[in-house]
Structure formats: C-alpha cells, structure tokens
Coordinates of N, CA, C and O in Angstrom, one line a residue:
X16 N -8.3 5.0 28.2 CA -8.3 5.0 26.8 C -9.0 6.1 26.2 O -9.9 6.8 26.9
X17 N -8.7 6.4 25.1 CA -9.4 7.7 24.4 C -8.9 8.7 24.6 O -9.7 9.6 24.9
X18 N -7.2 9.1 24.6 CA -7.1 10.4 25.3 C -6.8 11.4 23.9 O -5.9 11.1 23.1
X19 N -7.7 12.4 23.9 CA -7.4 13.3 23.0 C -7.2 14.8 23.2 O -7.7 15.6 22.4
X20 N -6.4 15.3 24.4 CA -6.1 15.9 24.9 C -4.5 16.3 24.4 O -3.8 16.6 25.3
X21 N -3.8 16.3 23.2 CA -2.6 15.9 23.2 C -2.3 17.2 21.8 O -3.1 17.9 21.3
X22 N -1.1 17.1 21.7 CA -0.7 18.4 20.6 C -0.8 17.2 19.5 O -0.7 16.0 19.7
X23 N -1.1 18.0 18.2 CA -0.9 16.7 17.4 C -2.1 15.5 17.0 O -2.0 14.8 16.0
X24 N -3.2 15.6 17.9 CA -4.3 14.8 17.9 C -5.1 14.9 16.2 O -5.0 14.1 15.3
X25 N -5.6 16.0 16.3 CA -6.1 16.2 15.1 C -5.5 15.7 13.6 O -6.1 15.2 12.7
X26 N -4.4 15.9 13.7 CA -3.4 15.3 12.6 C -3.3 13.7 12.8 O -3.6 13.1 11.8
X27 N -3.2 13.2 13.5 CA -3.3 11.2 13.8 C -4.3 11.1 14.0 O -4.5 10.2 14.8
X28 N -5.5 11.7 13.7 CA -6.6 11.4 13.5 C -7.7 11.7 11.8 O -8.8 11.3 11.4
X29 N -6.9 12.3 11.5 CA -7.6 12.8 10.1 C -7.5 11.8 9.2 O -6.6 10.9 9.0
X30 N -8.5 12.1 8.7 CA -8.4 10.9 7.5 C -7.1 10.8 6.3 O -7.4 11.8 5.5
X31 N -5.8 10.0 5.9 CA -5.1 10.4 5.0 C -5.0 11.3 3.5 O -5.4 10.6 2.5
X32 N -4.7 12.3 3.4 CA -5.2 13.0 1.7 C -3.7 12.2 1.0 O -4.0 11.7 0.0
X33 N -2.7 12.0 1.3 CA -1.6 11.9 0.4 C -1.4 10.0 0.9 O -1.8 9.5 1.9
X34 N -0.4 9.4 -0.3 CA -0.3 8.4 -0.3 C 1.7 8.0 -0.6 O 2.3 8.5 -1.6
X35 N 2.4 7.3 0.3 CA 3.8 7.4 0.2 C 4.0 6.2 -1.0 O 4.0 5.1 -0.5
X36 N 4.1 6.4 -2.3 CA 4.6 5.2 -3.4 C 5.7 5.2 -3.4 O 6.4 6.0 -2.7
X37 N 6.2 4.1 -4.5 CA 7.6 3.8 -4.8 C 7.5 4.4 -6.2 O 6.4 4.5 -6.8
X38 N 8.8 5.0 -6.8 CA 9.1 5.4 -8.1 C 10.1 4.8 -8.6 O 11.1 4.5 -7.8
X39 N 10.1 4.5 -10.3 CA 11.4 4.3 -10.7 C 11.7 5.4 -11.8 O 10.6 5.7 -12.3
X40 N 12.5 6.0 -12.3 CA 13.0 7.0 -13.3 C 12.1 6.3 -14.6 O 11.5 5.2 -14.5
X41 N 12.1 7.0 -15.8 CA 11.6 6.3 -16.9 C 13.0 7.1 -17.5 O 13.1 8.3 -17.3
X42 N 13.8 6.5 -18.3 CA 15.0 6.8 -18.8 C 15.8 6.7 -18.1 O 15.6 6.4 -16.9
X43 N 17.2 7.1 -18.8 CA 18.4 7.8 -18.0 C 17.9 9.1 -17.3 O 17.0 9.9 -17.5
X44 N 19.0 8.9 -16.1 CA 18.6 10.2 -14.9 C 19.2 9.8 -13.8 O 19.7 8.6 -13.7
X45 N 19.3 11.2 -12.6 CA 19.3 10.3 -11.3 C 18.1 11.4 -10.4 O 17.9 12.6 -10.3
X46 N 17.5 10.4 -9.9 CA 16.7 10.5 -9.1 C 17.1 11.4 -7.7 O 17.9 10.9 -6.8
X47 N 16.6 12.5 -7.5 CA 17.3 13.1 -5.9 C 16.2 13.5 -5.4 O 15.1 13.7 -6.0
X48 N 16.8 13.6 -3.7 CA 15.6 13.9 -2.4 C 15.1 15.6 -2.4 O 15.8 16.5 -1.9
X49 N 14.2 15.9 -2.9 CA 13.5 17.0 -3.2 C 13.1 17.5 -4.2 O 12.6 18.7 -4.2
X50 N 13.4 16.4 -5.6 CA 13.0 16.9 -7.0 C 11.6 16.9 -7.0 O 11.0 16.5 -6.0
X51 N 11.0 17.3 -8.1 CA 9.6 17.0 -7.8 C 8.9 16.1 -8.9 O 9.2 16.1 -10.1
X52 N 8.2 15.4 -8.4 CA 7.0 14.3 -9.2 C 6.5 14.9 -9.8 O 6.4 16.1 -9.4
X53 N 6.0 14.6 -11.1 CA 5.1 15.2 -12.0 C 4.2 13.8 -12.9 O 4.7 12.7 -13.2
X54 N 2.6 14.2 -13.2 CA 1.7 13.5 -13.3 C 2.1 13.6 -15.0 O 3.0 14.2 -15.5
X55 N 0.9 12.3 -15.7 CA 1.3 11.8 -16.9 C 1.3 13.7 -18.1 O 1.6 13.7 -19.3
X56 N 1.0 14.8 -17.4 CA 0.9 16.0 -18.4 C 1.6 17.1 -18.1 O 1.7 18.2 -18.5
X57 N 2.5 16.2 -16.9 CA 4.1 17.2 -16.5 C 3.6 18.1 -15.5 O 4.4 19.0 -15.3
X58 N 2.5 18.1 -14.6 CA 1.9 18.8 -13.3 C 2.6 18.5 -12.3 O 2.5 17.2 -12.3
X59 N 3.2 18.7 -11.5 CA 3.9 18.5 -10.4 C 3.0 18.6 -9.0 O 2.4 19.5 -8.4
X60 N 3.1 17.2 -8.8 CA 2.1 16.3 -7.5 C 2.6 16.1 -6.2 O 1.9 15.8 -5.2
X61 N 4.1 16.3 -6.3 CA 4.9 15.4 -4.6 C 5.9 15.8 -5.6 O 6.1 16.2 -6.8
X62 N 6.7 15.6 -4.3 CA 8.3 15.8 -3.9 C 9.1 14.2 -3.7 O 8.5 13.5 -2.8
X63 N 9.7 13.9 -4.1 CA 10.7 13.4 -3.6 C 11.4 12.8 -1.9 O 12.5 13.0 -1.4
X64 N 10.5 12.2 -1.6 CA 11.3 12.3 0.0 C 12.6 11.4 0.4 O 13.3 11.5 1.4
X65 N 12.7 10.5 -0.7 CA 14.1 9.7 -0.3 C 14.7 9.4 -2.1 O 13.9 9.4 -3.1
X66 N 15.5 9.3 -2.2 CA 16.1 8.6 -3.6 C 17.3 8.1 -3.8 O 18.2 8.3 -2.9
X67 N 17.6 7.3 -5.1 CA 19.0 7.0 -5.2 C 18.8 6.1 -6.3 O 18.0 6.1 -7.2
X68 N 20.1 5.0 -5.9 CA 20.2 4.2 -7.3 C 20.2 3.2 -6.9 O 21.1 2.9 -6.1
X69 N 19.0 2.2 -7.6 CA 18.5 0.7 -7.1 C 19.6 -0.3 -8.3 O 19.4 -0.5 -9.5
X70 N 20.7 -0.7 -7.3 CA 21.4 -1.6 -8.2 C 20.8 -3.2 -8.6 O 21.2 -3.8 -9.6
X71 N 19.9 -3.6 -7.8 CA 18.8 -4.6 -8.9 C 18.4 -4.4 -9.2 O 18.1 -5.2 -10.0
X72 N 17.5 -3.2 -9.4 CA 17.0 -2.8 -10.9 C 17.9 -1.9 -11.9 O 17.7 -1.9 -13.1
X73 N 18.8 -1.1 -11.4 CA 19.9 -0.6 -12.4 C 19.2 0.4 -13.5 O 19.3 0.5 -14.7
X74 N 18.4 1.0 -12.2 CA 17.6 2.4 -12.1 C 17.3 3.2 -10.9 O 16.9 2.8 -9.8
X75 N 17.6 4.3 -11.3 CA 17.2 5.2 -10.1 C 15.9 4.9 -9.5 O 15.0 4.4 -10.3
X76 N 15.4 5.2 -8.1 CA 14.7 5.0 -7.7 C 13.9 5.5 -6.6 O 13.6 4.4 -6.0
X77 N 13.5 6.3 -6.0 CA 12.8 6.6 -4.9 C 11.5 6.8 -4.4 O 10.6 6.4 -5.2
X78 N 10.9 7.3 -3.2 CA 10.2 7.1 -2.4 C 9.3 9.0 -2.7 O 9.7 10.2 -2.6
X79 N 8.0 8.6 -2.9 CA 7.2 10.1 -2.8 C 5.9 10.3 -1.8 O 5.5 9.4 -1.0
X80 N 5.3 11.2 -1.9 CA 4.1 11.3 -0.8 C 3.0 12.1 -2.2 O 3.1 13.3 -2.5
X81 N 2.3 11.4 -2.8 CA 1.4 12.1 -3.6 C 0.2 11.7 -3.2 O -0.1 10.6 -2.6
X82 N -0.7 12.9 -3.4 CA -2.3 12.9 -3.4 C -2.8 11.3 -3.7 O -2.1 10.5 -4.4
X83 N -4.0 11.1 -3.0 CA -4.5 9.6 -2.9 C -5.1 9.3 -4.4 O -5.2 8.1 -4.7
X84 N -5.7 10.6 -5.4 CA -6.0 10.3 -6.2 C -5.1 10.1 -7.5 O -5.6 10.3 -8.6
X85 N -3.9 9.7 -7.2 CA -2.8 9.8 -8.0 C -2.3 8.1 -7.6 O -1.6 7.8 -8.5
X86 N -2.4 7.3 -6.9 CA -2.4 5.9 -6.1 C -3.7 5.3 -6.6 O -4.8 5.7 -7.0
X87 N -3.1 4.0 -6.3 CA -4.3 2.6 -7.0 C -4.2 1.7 -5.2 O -4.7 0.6 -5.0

C-alpha cells in the first residue's frame, strides 16, 4: 500500500481547485459542449463539458467544471 511511484500521482493527490455542477439555461437558448459559463457579472468561469435538452424540465441543460469558489 502507499504506492506513489506512478505518472499521474501528483494530480489524484492534490487537493480539488474546480467543482463539476449541474446548469440549467435562464431563458430561451440551447445549451452546447464547449460554450462557456459566465458568473453573475458576465466573467467567464468554466466551460461547458456535456449539454443538451432536459425534456423534464423543458430546458436546456448541462454539466460544468467551475472553481470551488463559485459552488455551495
């Protein structure tokens, strides 16, 4: 046990800086994989890493990786 000999160690070991949330659009739109997130003053925080259209909610919808200070 304890092997830290490995490519990659340092990275699965660091403490996390970014956090993966869920988004929903606020209006009409469609949501796509690489647009970018933007914070409540239009700053762009994260990307986009998956998206589409959530037919129970009957909004677009996807998945981002933003900074931890942007997460609750």
């Amino acid at each position: 046990s304890g092997h830290t000999n490995f490519v990659g160690h340092a990275a699965t070991t660091a403490a996390p800086t970014h956090k993966r949330v869920g988004i929903r659009l606020q209006g009409p739109g469609v949501a796509r994989t690489g647009m970018p997130v933007l914070n409540n003053t239009g700053q762009p925080i994260g990307t986009l890493c998956s998206a589409g259209f959530g037919p129970t909610l009957q909004a677009s919808i996807g998945m981002a990786y933003v900074p931890l200070a942007y997460t609750t």
